[in-house]
Structures are given as C-alpha cells and as structure tokens.
C-alpha cells in the first residue's frame, strides 16, 4: 500500500479521530490495529471514498511498525473495506460501499455465527451507553458552540436523515459521535467509540425497520435542536427516549 501524499486528506481530525487513531496494545498489535481501523470506518470518522492517513502516520499514531499497519490494511482491503490507488493522488481509501460485517469476518477465514447475546451483555453495553450518551447530550447543550460546530451537528443530522438503509448505521454512529465531540473531553470519545461499536454489533443482528428509522430521525432532530438552543435538560430527556427505543428493539430481538 502506498502512503497518501498530496491527495485529499481524510476527515480524521478532531477528538473522534484522535480517540480512534491512538496507541494500541502491543501484545495484540495486528488485531488491535485492524479493530481500530475498522472502528474508524464503521463509525464514519473516515467516510466512503475518503483517504486514510498515510501508513507512516498511522504507525506513529498506533505505536506499531509500518509492516503491522500494512498487514492490517491488507486484511481490511481483502474484506472489502479499503482500496488502494497508485499515482500522485494515491493512497488507501475507504471503499465506496462499506461491507456490513464485523471484526471476526475480517480476521477469520470464515465468518463466525454470532454468539448468543446474554441479558448481562445487554445490561452492560446499554447501561454504559445511557450513562455516556445522555451525559454527553446534556453537556453538549451546556457548551457555547462555534458556528462551525453548530453547522457540523446540523449537517450530520441531515445526512443521517437522508441516508440509504445500507449506510444508515454508519451515519447514525457519526452523528452520535459528533454530539460527544462537542463536549470537548478527549477521553470521552474513546469510551463512546468503543461502546458504539459494541452496540452496532448487536444492531447488525436485527432488522433495520423503516418505521424505526423515521422515528429515530425525529428524535435526532429533537436532540440536536435542544443542544443548539442550549436546553440541557431537554437534550438529556430526548436522548434518553431515543436510546430507550433502540434498547427495546434489541431486547425484543436478542434477549
């Protein structure tokens, strides 16, 4: 894979990019690098068609060798997540259509069947999600936002509302991360991203219902408007109601 040099730079800046493109555990360098890159793609930090940072940059951020980065990129390219381009504007780019598979399908020769989800698993993941995302919505509404932050939040909401079904969860994830980023606490983003990936692993095992998408989009607008108008209590209430909807579906299908 060639480094990106001179071409379009990915939208991997900001707290969300920093949270995901951070040092990995050296004991599982390859697996952790694949996982971190997959998070960056599946959570919409780098969009389809956009370039990843260069191999050199990724190796420095992850604290691993360029060979490890190159092997991780190859694994994700083989799974259909990434493509490489040569030439002056070459580099490694996110595929225009991101596959709807998880980490096991990238690291294993054959995709494993999803393990049964226990009540304890759901309680843990969804309980943490409530604490993180309701708190983030409340804190974001208390912040004095710049014009650029306000525009980015509104744009993320509109793009989610206009998304095709195959791309909905990626853009939905990006919107939720955008809310967290407004809080301005770097360590929060790592927790939000890790939790969101676990939530998405559950969501990938249930159908995407048209009526639920429409309702979610209405709730997104309520959350965003509350944040933009500085109503922290309303933002927290709207976020909790939103999370309760997806929790009800997950428990209904999986528990």
PDB file of C-alpha atoms in Angstrom:
ATOM      1  CA  UNK A   1       0.000   0.000   0.000  1.00  0.00           C
ATOM      2  CA  UNK A   2       1.251   3.461  -0.781  1.00  0.00           C
ATOM      3  CA  UNK A   3       1.167   6.408   1.557  1.00  0.00           C
ATOM      4  CA  UNK A   4      -1.302   9.195   0.895  1.00  0.00           C
ATOM      5  CA  UNK A   5       0.729  12.197  -0.245  1.00  0.00           C
ATOM      6  CA  UNK A   6      -0.730  15.241  -1.870  1.00  0.00           C
ATOM      7  CA  UNK A   7      -4.230  13.818  -2.280  1.00  0.00           C
ATOM      8  CA  UNK A   8      -7.386  14.595  -0.341  1.00  0.00           C
ATOM      9  CA  UNK A   9      -6.840  14.275   3.392  1.00  0.00           C
ATOM     10  CA  UNK A  10      -9.322  12.206   5.417  1.00  0.00           C
ATOM     11  CA  UNK A  11     -11.788  13.688   7.830  1.00  0.00           C
ATOM     12  CA  UNK A  12      -9.940  12.074  10.724  1.00  0.00           C
ATOM     13  CA  UNK A  13      -9.152  15.241  12.643  1.00  0.00           C
ATOM     14  CA  UNK A  14     -10.762  16.277  15.876  1.00  0.00           C
ATOM     15  CA  UNK A  15     -11.480  14.351  19.039  1.00  0.00           C
ATOM     16  CA  UNK A  16     -13.239  11.447  17.295  1.00  0.00           C
ATOM     17  CA  UNK A  17     -10.252  10.788  15.034  1.00  0.00           C
ATOM     18  CA  UNK A  18      -7.803  11.188  17.906  1.00  0.00           C
ATOM     19  CA  UNK A  19      -9.826   8.777  20.050  1.00  0.00           C
ATOM     20  CA  UNK A  20      -9.745   6.008  17.464  1.00  0.00           C
ATOM     21  CA  UNK A  21      -6.336   6.603  15.909  1.00  0.00           C
ATOM     22  CA  UNK A  22      -4.492   6.182  19.217  1.00  0.00           C
ATOM     23  CA  UNK A  23      -1.847   3.774  20.501  1.00  0.00           C
ATOM     24  CA  UNK A  24      -2.811   0.112  20.506  1.00  0.00           C
ATOM     25  CA  UNK A  25      -1.879  -2.651  22.933  1.00  0.00           C
ATOM     26  CA  UNK A  26       1.437  -4.017  21.713  1.00  0.00           C
ATOM     27  CA  UNK A  27       0.607  -7.575  22.811  1.00  0.00           C
ATOM     28  CA  UNK A  28      -2.048  -7.783  20.081  1.00  0.00           C
ATOM     29  CA  UNK A  29      -0.719  -5.150  17.720  1.00  0.00           C
ATOM     30  CA  UNK A  30      -2.118  -6.576  14.483  1.00  0.00           C
ATOM     31  CA  UNK A  31      -5.572  -7.404  15.839  1.00  0.00           C
ATOM     32  CA  UNK A  32      -5.869  -4.086  17.677  1.00  0.00           C
ATOM     33  CA  UNK A  33      -4.760  -2.141  14.594  1.00  0.00           C
ATOM     34  CA  UNK A  34      -7.381  -3.890  12.467  1.00  0.00           C
ATOM     35  CA  UNK A  35     -10.016  -3.238  15.126  1.00  0.00           C
ATOM     36  CA  UNK A  36      -9.124   0.446  15.449  1.00  0.00           C
ATOM     37  CA  UNK A  37      -9.156   0.991  11.670  1.00  0.00           C
ATOM     38  CA  UNK A  38     -12.469  -0.864  11.421  1.00  0.00           C
ATOM     39  CA  UNK A  39     -13.936   1.408  14.112  1.00  0.00           C
ATOM     40  CA  UNK A  40     -12.745   4.445  12.168  1.00  0.00           C
ATOM     41  CA  UNK A  41     -14.585   3.201   9.082  1.00  0.00           C
ATOM     42  CA  UNK A  42     -17.736   1.764  10.647  1.00  0.00           C
ATOM     43  CA  UNK A  43     -18.324   4.805  12.871  1.00  0.00           C
ATOM     44  CA  UNK A  44     -17.995   7.229   9.970  1.00  0.00           C
ATOM     45  CA  UNK A  45     -14.846   9.045  11.144  1.00  0.00           C
ATOM     46  CA  UNK A  46     -13.443   8.465   7.651  1.00  0.00           C
ATOM     47  CA  UNK A  47     -16.214   8.403   5.044  1.00  0.00           C
ATOM     48  CA  UNK A  48     -16.543   6.146   1.982  1.00  0.00           C
ATOM     49  CA  UNK A  49     -14.276   7.396  -0.783  1.00  0.00           C
ATOM     50  CA  UNK A  50     -12.018   9.330   1.601  1.00  0.00           C
ATOM     51  CA  UNK A  51      -8.362   8.558   2.278  1.00  0.00           C
ATOM     52  CA  UNK A  52      -6.884   7.149   5.438  1.00  0.00           C
ATOM     53  CA  UNK A  53      -3.849   8.890   6.905  1.00  0.00           C
ATOM     54  CA  UNK A  54      -0.561   7.597   5.478  1.00  0.00           C
ATOM     55  CA  UNK A  55       0.958   4.326   6.667  1.00  0.00           C
ATOM     56  CA  UNK A  56       3.707   6.340   8.320  1.00  0.00           C
ATOM     57  CA  UNK A  57       1.194   8.485  10.187  1.00  0.00           C
ATOM     58  CA  UNK A  58      -0.896   5.502  11.257  1.00  0.00           C
ATOM     59  CA  UNK A  59       2.193   3.650  12.521  1.00  0.00           C
ATOM     60  CA  UNK A  60       3.142   6.665  14.643  1.00  0.00           C
ATOM     61  CA  UNK A  61      -0.390   7.096  16.000  1.00  0.00           C
ATOM     62  CA  UNK A  62      -0.827   3.404  16.823  1.00  0.00           C
ATOM     63  CA  UNK A  63       2.730   2.938  18.097  1.00  0.00           C
ATOM     64  CA  UNK A  64       3.298  -0.077  15.820  1.00  0.00           C
ATOM     65  CA  UNK A  65       5.529  -0.872  12.850  1.00  0.00           C
ATOM     66  CA  UNK A  66       4.601   0.089   9.303  1.00  0.00           C
ATOM     67  CA  UNK A  67       4.586  -3.645   8.496  1.00  0.00           C
ATOM     68  CA  UNK A  68       1.815  -4.115  11.069  1.00  0.00           C
ATOM     69  CA  UNK A  69      -0.155  -1.232   9.576  1.00  0.00           C
ATOM     70  CA  UNK A  70       0.387  -2.604   6.069  1.00  0.00           C
ATOM     71  CA  UNK A  71      -0.827  -6.084   7.119  1.00  0.00           C
ATOM     72  CA  UNK A  72      -3.895  -4.590   8.830  1.00  0.00           C
ATOM     73  CA  UNK A  73      -4.732  -2.533   5.751  1.00  0.00           C
ATOM     74  CA  UNK A  74      -4.373  -5.629   3.553  1.00  0.00           C
ATOM     75  CA  UNK A  75      -6.766  -7.579   5.801  1.00  0.00           C
ATOM     76  CA  UNK A  76      -9.356  -4.818   5.542  1.00  0.00           C
ATOM     77  CA  UNK A  77      -8.803  -4.475   1.800  1.00  0.00           C
ATOM     78  CA  UNK A  78      -9.309  -8.221   1.341  1.00  0.00           C
ATOM     79  CA  UNK A  79     -12.567  -7.903   3.313  1.00  0.00           C
ATOM     80  CA  UNK A  80     -13.758  -5.074   1.037  1.00  0.00           C
ATOM     81  CA  UNK A  81     -13.402  -2.128   3.424  1.00  0.00           C
ATOM     82  CA  UNK A  82     -10.419  -0.447   1.769  1.00  0.00           C
ATOM     83  CA  UNK A  83      -8.972   0.060  -1.717  1.00  0.00           C
ATOM     84  CA  UNK A  84      -5.513   1.240  -2.739  1.00  0.00           C
ATOM     85  CA  UNK A  85      -4.711   3.675  -5.532  1.00  0.00           C
ATOM     86  CA  UNK A  86      -1.341   4.452  -7.028  1.00  0.00           C
ATOM     87  CA  UNK A  87      -0.002   7.609  -8.540  1.00  0.00           C
ATOM     88  CA  UNK A  88       0.310  11.202  -7.414  1.00  0.00           C
ATOM     89  CA  UNK A  89      -3.007  11.157  -5.560  1.00  0.00           C
ATOM     90  CA  UNK A  90      -2.690   7.560  -4.479  1.00  0.00           C
ATOM     91  CA  UNK A  91      -3.116   6.110  -1.039  1.00  0.00           C
ATOM     92  CA  UNK A  92      -5.507   3.931   0.906  1.00  0.00           C
ATOM     93  CA  UNK A  93      -9.179   4.835   0.634  1.00  0.00           C
ATOM     94  CA  UNK A  94     -12.371   3.634   2.276  1.00  0.00           C
ATOM     95  CA  UNK A  95     -14.483   1.639  -0.177  1.00  0.00           C
ATOM     96  CA  UNK A  96     -17.476   3.413  -1.652  1.00  0.00           C
ATOM     97  CA  UNK A  97     -19.702   0.689  -0.188  1.00  0.00           C
ATOM     98  CA  UNK A  98     -18.675  -0.439   3.293  1.00  0.00           C
ATOM     99  CA  UNK A  99     -19.443  -4.135   3.980  1.00  0.00           C
ATOM    100  CA  UNK A 100     -21.860  -4.908   6.797  1.00  0.00           C
ATOM    101  CA  UNK A 101     -19.617  -7.407   8.573  1.00  0.00           C
ATOM    102  CA  UNK A 102     -17.829  -7.294  11.890  1.00  0.00           C
ATOM    103  CA  UNK A 103     -14.300  -7.855  13.112  1.00  0.00           C
ATOM    104  CA  UNK A 104     -14.472 -11.663  13.153  1.00  0.00           C
ATOM    105  CA  UNK A 105     -15.210 -11.699   9.418  1.00  0.00           C
ATOM    106  CA  UNK A 106     -12.041  -9.676   8.775  1.00  0.00           C
ATOM    107  CA  UNK A 107      -9.683 -11.660  10.983  1.00  0.00           C
ATOM    108  CA  UNK A 108     -11.078 -15.148  10.288  1.00  0.00           C
ATOM    109  CA  UNK A 109     -11.130 -17.083   7.016  1.00  0.00           C
ATOM    110  CA  UNK A 110     -14.836 -17.721   7.535  1.00  0.00           C
ATOM    111  CA  UNK A 111     -17.309 -15.563   9.376  1.00  0.00           C
ATOM    112  CA  UNK A 112     -18.434 -16.998  12.702  1.00  0.00           C
ATOM    113  CA  UNK A 113     -22.066 -17.144  13.567  1.00  0.00           C
ATOM    114  CA  UNK A 114     -22.965 -14.516  16.160  1.00  0.00           C
ATOM    115  CA  UNK A 115     -22.760 -15.767  19.719  1.00  0.00           C
ATOM    116  CA  UNK A 116     -25.936 -15.713  21.771  1.00  0.00           C
ATOM    117  CA  UNK A 117     -26.368 -12.370  23.471  1.00  0.00           C
ATOM    118  CA  UNK A 118     -26.923 -12.673  27.190  1.00  0.00           C
ATOM    119  CA  UNK A 119     -29.023 -10.418  29.359  1.00  0.00           C
ATOM    120  CA  UNK A 120     -25.849  -9.445  31.197  1.00  0.00           C
ATOM    121  CA  UNK A 121     -24.180  -8.398  27.907  1.00  0.00           C
ATOM    122  CA  UNK A 122     -27.100  -6.148  27.006  1.00  0.00           C
ATOM    123  CA  UNK A 123     -27.327  -4.710  30.513  1.00  0.00           C
ATOM    124  CA  UNK A 124     -23.641  -3.820  30.463  1.00  0.00           C
ATOM    125  CA  UNK A 125     -23.448  -2.292  26.980  1.00  0.00           C
ATOM    126  CA  UNK A 126     -26.761  -0.447  27.093  1.00  0.00           C
ATOM    127  CA  UNK A 127     -26.290   0.720  30.668  1.00  0.00           C
ATOM    128  CA  UNK A 128     -22.945   2.276  29.782  1.00  0.00           C
ATOM    129  CA  UNK A 129     -24.442   3.766  26.631  1.00  0.00           C
ATOM    130  CA  UNK A 130     -27.129   5.517  28.674  1.00  0.00           C
ATOM    131  CA  UNK A 131     -24.569   6.993  31.054  1.00  0.00           C
ATOM    132  CA  UNK A 132     -22.264   8.161  28.261  1.00  0.00           C
ATOM    133  CA  UNK A 133     -24.728   9.473  25.686  1.00  0.00           C
ATOM    134  CA  UNK A 134     -27.305  11.091  27.935  1.00  0.00           C
ATOM    135  CA  UNK A 135     -24.491  12.818  29.794  1.00  0.00           C
ATOM    136  CA  UNK A 136     -22.885  13.877  26.516  1.00  0.00           C
ATOM    137  CA  UNK A 137     -26.114  15.392  25.201  1.00  0.00           C
ATOM    138  CA  UNK A 138     -26.622  17.318  28.432  1.00  0.00           C
ATOM    139  CA  UNK A 139     -23.027  18.575  28.481  1.00  0.00           C
ATOM    140  CA  UNK A 140     -23.069  19.498  24.779  1.00  0.00           C
ATOM    141  CA  UNK A 141     -26.154  21.663  25.325  1.00  0.00           C
ATOM    142  CA  UNK A 142     -24.332  23.483  28.128  1.00  0.00           C
ATOM    143  CA  UNK A 143     -21.411  24.370  25.868  1.00  0.00           C
ATOM    144  CA  UNK A 144     -21.046  27.600  23.923  1.00  0.00           C
ATOM    145  CA  UNK A 145     -20.753  26.223  20.378  1.00  0.00           C
ATOM    146  CA  UNK A 146     -18.929  27.813  17.481  1.00  0.00           C
ATOM    147  CA  UNK A 147     -20.639  28.415  14.158  1.00  0.00           C
ATOM    148  CA  UNK A 148     -18.636  25.545  12.643  1.00  0.00           C
ATOM    149  CA  UNK A 149     -19.682  23.157  15.417  1.00  0.00           C
ATOM    150  CA  UNK A 150     -23.330  24.099  15.042  1.00  0.00           C
ATOM    151  CA  UNK A 151     -23.195  23.635  11.279  1.00  0.00           C
ATOM    152  CA  UNK A 152     -21.421  20.282  11.586  1.00  0.00           C
ATOM    153  CA  UNK A 153     -24.001  18.983  14.058  1.00  0.00           C
ATOM    154  CA  UNK A 154     -26.918  20.067  11.886  1.00  0.00           C
ATOM    155  CA  UNK A 155     -25.277  18.661   8.730  1.00  0.00           C
ATOM    156  CA  UNK A 156     -24.608  15.324  10.443  1.00  0.00           C
ATOM    157  CA  UNK A 157     -28.257  15.133  11.464  1.00  0.00           C
ATOM    158  CA  UNK A 158     -29.496  15.919   7.940  1.00  0.00           C
ATOM    159  CA  UNK A 159     -27.129  13.402   6.335  1.00  0.00           C
ATOM    160  CA  UNK A 160     -28.381  10.724   8.714  1.00  0.00           C
ATOM    161  CA  UNK A 161     -31.991  11.564   7.882  1.00  0.00           C
ATOM    162  CA  UNK A 162     -31.241  11.343   4.134  1.00  0.00           C
ATOM    163  CA  UNK A 163     -29.172   8.133   4.366  1.00  0.00           C
ATOM    164  CA  UNK A 164     -29.969   4.976   2.450  1.00  0.00           C
ATOM    165  CA  UNK A 165     -30.697   1.941   4.604  1.00  0.00           C
ATOM    166  CA  UNK A 166     -27.293   0.342   3.936  1.00  0.00           C
ATOM    167  CA  UNK A 167     -25.499   3.459   5.160  1.00  0.00           C
ATOM    168  CA  UNK A 168     -27.840   4.452   7.971  1.00  0.00           C
ATOM    169  CA  UNK A 169     -25.991   2.959  10.922  1.00  0.00           C
ATOM    170  CA  UNK A 170     -22.648   4.439   9.882  1.00  0.00           C
ATOM    171  CA  UNK A 171     -24.124   7.939   9.625  1.00  0.00           C
ATOM    172  CA  UNK A 172     -26.182   7.419  12.781  1.00  0.00           C
ATOM    173  CA  UNK A 173     -22.961   6.485  14.587  1.00  0.00           C
ATOM    174  CA  UNK A 174     -21.190   9.553  13.219  1.00  0.00           C
ATOM    175  CA  UNK A 175     -23.999  11.810  14.469  1.00  0.00           C
ATOM    176  CA  UNK A 176     -23.795  10.368  17.973  1.00  0.00           C
ATOM    177  CA  UNK A 177     -20.009  10.774  17.983  1.00  0.00           C
ATOM    178  CA  UNK A 178     -20.428  14.364  16.772  1.00  0.00           C
ATOM    179  CA  UNK A 179     -22.575  15.100  19.824  1.00  0.00           C
ATOM    180  CA  UNK A 180     -19.907  13.614  22.076  1.00  0.00           C
ATOM    181  CA  UNK A 181     -17.187  15.627  20.367  1.00  0.00           C
ATOM    182  CA  UNK A 182     -18.963  18.875  21.274  1.00  0.00           C
ATOM    183  CA  UNK A 183     -18.322  18.143  24.952  1.00  0.00           C
ATOM    184  CA  UNK A 184     -14.595  18.680  24.411  1.00  0.00           C
ATOM    185  CA  UNK A 185     -13.369  15.820  26.631  1.00  0.00           C
ATOM    186  CA  UNK A 186     -10.911  13.616  24.673  1.00  0.00           C
ATOM    187  CA  UNK A 187     -11.198  10.546  26.919  1.00  0.00           C
ATOM    188  CA  UNK A 188     -14.975  10.556  26.485  1.00  0.00           C
ATOM    189  CA  UNK A 189     -14.604   9.950  22.750  1.00  0.00           C
ATOM    190  CA  UNK A 190     -12.674   6.709  23.222  1.00  0.00           C
ATOM    191  CA  UNK A 191     -15.383   5.403  25.564  1.00  0.00           C
ATOM    192  CA  UNK A 192     -18.177   6.476  23.202  1.00  0.00           C
ATOM    193  CA  UNK A 193     -16.497   4.894  20.172  1.00  0.00           C
ATOM    194  CA  UNK A 194     -15.800   1.574  21.911  1.00  0.00           C
ATOM    195  CA  UNK A 195     -19.331   1.424  23.298  1.00  0.00           C
ATOM    196  CA  UNK A 196     -20.894   2.354  19.962  1.00  0.00           C
ATOM    197  CA  UNK A 197     -19.033  -0.463  18.213  1.00  0.00           C
ATOM    198  CA  UNK A 198     -20.446  -2.934  20.739  1.00  0.00           C
ATOM    199  CA  UNK A 199     -23.941  -1.515  20.265  1.00  0.00           C
ATOM    200  CA  UNK A 200     -23.569  -1.790  16.488  1.00  0.00           C
ATOM    201  CA  UNK A 201     -22.517  -5.425  16.777  1.00  0.00           C
ATOM    202  CA  UNK A 202     -25.893  -6.065  18.422  1.00  0.00           C
ATOM    203  CA  UNK A 203     -27.780  -3.875  15.931  1.00  0.00           C
ATOM    204  CA  UNK A 204     -26.218  -5.720  12.994  1.00  0.00           C
ATOM    205  CA  UNK A 205     -28.096  -8.843  14.137  1.00  0.00           C
ATOM    206  CA  UNK A 206     -31.567  -7.303  13.992  1.00  0.00           C
ATOM    207  CA  UNK A 207     -33.551  -5.931  11.042  1.00  0.00           C
ATOM    208  CA  UNK A 208     -33.446  -2.243  10.137  1.00  0.00           C
ATOM    209  CA  UNK A 209     -37.105  -1.231  10.353  1.00  0.00           C
ATOM    210  CA  UNK A 210     -38.348   1.650   8.211  1.00  0.00           C
ATOM    211  CA  UNK A 211     -40.734   2.935  10.869  1.00  0.00           C
ATOM    212  CA  UNK A 212     -37.978   2.842  13.478  1.00  0.00           C
ATOM    213  CA  UNK A 213     -35.659   4.830  11.190  1.00  0.00           C
ATOM    214  CA  UNK A 214     -38.311   7.517  10.730  1.00  0.00           C
ATOM    215  CA  UNK A 215     -38.886   7.709  14.480  1.00  0.00           C
ATOM    216  CA  UNK A 216     -35.140   7.827  15.171  1.00  0.00           C
ATOM    217  CA  UNK A 217     -34.741  10.708  12.746  1.00  0.00           C
ATOM    218  CA  UNK A 218     -37.476  12.652  14.517  1.00  0.00           C
ATOM    219  CA  UNK A 219     -35.745  12.040  17.838  1.00  0.00           C
ATOM    220  CA  UNK A 220     -32.385  13.066  16.385  1.00  0.00           C
ATOM    221  CA  UNK A 221     -33.892  16.395  15.415  1.00  0.00           C
ATOM    222  CA  UNK A 222     -35.288  16.901  18.918  1.00  0.00           C
ATOM    223  CA  UNK A 223     -31.879  16.158  20.438  1.00  0.00           C
ATOM    224  CA  UNK A 224     -29.998  18.424  18.050  1.00  0.00           C
ATOM    225  CA  UNK A 225     -32.435  21.312  18.438  1.00  0.00           C
ATOM    226  CA  UNK A 226     -32.208  21.048  22.223  1.00  0.00           C
ATOM    227  CA  UNK A 227     -28.414  21.161  22.039  1.00  0.00           C
ATOM    228  CA  UNK A 228     -28.392  24.084  19.626  1.00  0.00           C
ATOM    229  CA  UNK A 229     -30.804  26.073  21.806  1.00  0.00           C
ATOM    230  CA  UNK A 230     -28.834  25.294  24.969  1.00  0.00           C
ATOM    231  CA  UNK A 231     -31.622  23.356  26.701  1.00  0.00           C
ATOM    232  CA  UNK A 232     -29.568  20.744  28.563  1.00  0.00           C
ATOM    233  CA  UNK A 233     -32.493  19.113  30.367  1.00  0.00           C
ATOM    234  CA  UNK A 234     -34.490  18.709  27.169  1.00  0.00           C
ATOM    235  CA  UNK A 235     -31.415  17.353  25.359  1.00  0.00           C
ATOM    236  CA  UNK A 236     -30.887  14.731  28.070  1.00  0.00           C
ATOM    237  CA  UNK A 237     -34.557  13.699  28.084  1.00  0.00           C
ATOM    238  CA  UNK A 238     -34.685  13.465  24.282  1.00  0.00           C
ATOM    239  CA  UNK A 239     -31.500  11.396  24.183  1.00  0.00           C
ATOM    240  CA  UNK A 240     -32.748   9.002  26.866  1.00  0.00           C
ATOM    241  CA  UNK A 241     -36.039   8.488  24.990  1.00  0.00           C
ATOM    242  CA  UNK A 242     -34.057   7.851  21.814  1.00  0.00           C
ATOM    243  CA  UNK A 243     -31.827   5.259  23.473  1.00  0.00           C
ATOM    244  CA  UNK A 244     -34.823   3.560  25.075  1.00  0.00           C
ATOM    245  CA  UNK A 245     -36.282   2.954  21.615  1.00  0.00           C
ATOM    246  CA  UNK A 246     -33.260   1.074  20.312  1.00  0.00           C
ATOM    247  CA  UNK A 247     -32.908  -0.714  23.650  1.00  0.00           C
ATOM    248  CA  UNK A 248     -36.467  -2.005  23.372  1.00  0.00           C
ATOM    249  CA  UNK A 249     -35.775  -3.395  19.898  1.00  0.00           C
ATOM    250  CA  UNK A 250     -32.504  -5.020  20.942  1.00  0.00           C
ATOM    251  CA  UNK A 251     -34.054  -6.675  23.979  1.00  0.00           C
ATOM    252  CA  UNK A 252     -37.055  -7.773  21.953  1.00  0.00           C
ATOM    253  CA  UNK A 253     -34.980  -9.427  19.227  1.00  0.00           C
ATOM    254  CA  UNK A 254     -31.937 -10.645  21.159  1.00  0.00           C
ATOM    255  CA  UNK A 255     -32.749 -11.163  24.852  1.00  0.00           C
TER     256      UNK A 255
END
